[in-house]
Tab-separated table of C-alpha atoms in Angstrom:
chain	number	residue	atom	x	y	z
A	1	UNK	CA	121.217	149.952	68.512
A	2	UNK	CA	119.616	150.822	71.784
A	3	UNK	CA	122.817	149.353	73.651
A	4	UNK	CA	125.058	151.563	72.103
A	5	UNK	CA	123.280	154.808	72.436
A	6	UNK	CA	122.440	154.032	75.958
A	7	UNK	CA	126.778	154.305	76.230
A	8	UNK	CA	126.751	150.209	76.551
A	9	UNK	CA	129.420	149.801	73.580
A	10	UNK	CA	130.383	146.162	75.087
A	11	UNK	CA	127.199	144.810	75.392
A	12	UNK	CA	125.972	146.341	72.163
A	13	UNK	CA	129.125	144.584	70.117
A	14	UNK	CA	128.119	141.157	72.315
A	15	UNK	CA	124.407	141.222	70.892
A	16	UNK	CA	125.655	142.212	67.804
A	17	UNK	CA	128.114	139.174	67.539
A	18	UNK	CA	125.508	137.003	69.594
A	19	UNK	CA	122.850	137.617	66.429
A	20	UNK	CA	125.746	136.690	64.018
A	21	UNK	CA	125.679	133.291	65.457
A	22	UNK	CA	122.500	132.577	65.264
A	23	UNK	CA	122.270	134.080	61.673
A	24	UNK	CA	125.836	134.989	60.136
A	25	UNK	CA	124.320	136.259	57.101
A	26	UNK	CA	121.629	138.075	58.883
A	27	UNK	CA	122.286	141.389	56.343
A	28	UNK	CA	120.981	143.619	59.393
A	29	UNK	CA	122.760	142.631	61.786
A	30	UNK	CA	126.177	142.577	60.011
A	31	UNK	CA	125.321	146.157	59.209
A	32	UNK	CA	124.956	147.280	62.401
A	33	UNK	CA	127.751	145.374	63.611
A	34	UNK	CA	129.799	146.693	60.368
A	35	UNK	CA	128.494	150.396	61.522
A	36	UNK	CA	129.256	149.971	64.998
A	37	UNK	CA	133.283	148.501	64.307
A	38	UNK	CA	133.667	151.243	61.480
A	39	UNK	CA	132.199	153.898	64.381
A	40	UNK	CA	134.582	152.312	67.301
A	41	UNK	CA	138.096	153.235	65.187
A	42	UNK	CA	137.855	149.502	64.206
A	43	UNK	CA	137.246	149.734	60.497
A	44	UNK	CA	139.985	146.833	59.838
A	45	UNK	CA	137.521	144.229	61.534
A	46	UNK	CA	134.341	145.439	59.728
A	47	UNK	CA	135.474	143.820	56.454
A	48	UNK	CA	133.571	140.398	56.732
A	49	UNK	CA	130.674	142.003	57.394
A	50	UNK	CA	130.648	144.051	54.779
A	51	UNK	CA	131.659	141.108	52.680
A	52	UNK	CA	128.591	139.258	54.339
A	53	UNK	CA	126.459	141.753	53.326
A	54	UNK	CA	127.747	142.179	49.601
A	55	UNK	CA	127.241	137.930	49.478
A	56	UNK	CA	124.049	137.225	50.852
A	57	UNK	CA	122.127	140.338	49.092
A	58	UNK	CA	124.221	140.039	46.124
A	59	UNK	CA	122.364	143.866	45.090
A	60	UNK	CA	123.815	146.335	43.394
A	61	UNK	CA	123.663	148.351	46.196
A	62	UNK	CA	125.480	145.763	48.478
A	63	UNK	CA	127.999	145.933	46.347
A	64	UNK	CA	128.708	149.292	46.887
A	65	UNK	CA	128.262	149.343	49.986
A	66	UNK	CA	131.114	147.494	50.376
A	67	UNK	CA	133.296	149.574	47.795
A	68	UNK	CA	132.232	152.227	49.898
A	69	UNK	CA	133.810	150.477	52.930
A	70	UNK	CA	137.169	150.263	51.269
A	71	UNK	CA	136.952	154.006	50.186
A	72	UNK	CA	136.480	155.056	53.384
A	73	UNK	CA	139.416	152.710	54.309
A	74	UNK	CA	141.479	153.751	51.589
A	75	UNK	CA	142.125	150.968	50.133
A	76	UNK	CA	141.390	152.038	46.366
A	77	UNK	CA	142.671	148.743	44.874
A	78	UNK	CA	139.408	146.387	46.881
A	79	UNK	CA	137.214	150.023	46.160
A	80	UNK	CA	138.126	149.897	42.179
A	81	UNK	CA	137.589	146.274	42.026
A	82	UNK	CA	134.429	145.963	43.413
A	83	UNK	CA	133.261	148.769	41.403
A	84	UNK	CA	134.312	147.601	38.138
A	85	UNK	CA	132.394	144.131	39.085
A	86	UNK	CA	129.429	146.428	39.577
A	87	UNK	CA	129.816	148.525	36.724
A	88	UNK	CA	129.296	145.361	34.407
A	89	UNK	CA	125.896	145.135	35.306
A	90	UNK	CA	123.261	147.085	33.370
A	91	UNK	CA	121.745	148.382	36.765
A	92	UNK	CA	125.203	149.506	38.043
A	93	UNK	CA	126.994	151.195	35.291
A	94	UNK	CA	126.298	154.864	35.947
A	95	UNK	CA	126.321	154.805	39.635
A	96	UNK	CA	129.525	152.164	39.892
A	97	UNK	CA	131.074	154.819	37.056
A	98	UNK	CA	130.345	157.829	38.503
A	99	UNK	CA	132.051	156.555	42.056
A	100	UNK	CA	135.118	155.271	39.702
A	101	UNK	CA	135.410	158.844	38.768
A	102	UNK	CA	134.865	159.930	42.341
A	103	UNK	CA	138.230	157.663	43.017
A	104	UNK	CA	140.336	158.723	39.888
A	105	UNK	CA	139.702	161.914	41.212
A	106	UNK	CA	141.160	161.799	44.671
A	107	UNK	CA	143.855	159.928	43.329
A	108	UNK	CA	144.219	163.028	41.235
A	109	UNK	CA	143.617	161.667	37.427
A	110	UNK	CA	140.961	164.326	36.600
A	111	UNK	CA	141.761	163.504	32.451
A	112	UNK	CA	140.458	160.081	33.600
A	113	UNK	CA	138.061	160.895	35.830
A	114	UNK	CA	136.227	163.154	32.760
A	115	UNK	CA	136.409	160.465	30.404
A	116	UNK	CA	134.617	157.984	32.767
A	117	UNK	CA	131.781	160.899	33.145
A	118	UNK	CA	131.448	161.295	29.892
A	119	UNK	CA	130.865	157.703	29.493
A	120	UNK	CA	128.135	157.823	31.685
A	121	UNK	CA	126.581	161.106	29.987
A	122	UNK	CA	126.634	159.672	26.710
A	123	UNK	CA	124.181	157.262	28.252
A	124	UNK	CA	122.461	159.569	29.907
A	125	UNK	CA	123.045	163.636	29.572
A	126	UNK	CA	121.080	164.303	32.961
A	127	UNK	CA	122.445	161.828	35.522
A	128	UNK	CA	122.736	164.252	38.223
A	129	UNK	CA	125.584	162.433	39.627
A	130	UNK	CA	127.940	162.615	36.762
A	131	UNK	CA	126.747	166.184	36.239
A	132	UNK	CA	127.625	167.427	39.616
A	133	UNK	CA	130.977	165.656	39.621
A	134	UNK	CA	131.987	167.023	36.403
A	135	UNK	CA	131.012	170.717	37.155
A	136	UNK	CA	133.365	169.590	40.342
A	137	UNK	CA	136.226	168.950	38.710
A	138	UNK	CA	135.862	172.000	36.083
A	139	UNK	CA	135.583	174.116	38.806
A	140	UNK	CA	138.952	172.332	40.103
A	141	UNK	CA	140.405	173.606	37.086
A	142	UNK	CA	139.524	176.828	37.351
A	143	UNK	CA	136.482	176.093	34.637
A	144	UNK	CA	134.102	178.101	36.039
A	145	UNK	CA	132.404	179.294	32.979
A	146	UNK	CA	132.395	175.448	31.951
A	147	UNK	CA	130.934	174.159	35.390
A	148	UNK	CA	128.052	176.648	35.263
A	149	UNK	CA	127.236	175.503	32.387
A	150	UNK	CA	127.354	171.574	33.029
A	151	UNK	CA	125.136	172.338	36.001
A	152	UNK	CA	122.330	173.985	33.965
């Protein structure tokens, strides 16, 4: 917000917080205040808001917004959880998948990783997403024939 650019970090959090009274499920506002804690080094304390935010739209992309919040925490058991609740939903399978992937990955189980893409491709055989991040992980394994060709 304008506070915070302006170098007011205080007074931005205290009309951040201030709105949350008035409205605590005011999806804005704990998005910028979410933002603005993750920003500050103060990830930790951003979790309600993020939790607000997942409630009160109760989206899809809510939802991953807040598995994306525990990613960037690292806390893979919240991230995996949240995205197997999305990936139930008919509008949230591929994407929810795909990021799945995305964690087995890091966590370095590429054999799982592929077989969650390929779950997705046999759904759909162009979702950019799960083409990308398979031509990743080929080229991880020295693949590179194989990626080229996924890519295509």
């Amino acid at each position: 917000n304008f506070l915070w650019a302006s170098g007011r970090a205080a007074d931005s959090e205290e009309a951040l917080r201030g709105a949350l009274q008035l409205d605590p499920k005011n999806v804005a506002a704990n998005r910028a205040l979410g933002v603005f804690l993750l920003a500050t080094g103060r990830g930790a304390e951003a979790e309600p808001n993020f939790k607000a935010i997942a409630d009160a739209a109760g989206s899809v992309d809510a939802r991953l917004t807040l598995a994306q919040y525990y990613t960037a925490l690292r806390r893979w058991d919240e991230a995996r959880a949240t995205l197997d609740d999305v990936a139930k939903q008919p509008e949230g399978f591929a994407v929810a998948t795909v990021r799945l992937a995305g964690l087995d990955a890091v966590q370095g189980r590429s054999q799982e990783a592929q077989q969650r893409l390929e779950t997705v491709l046999q759904q759909n055989p162009k979702d950019t997403s799960a083409l990308l991040l398979k031509a990743a992980l080929q080229r991880a394994d020295r693949k590179r024939s194989a990626a080229l060709e996924t890519v295509k």
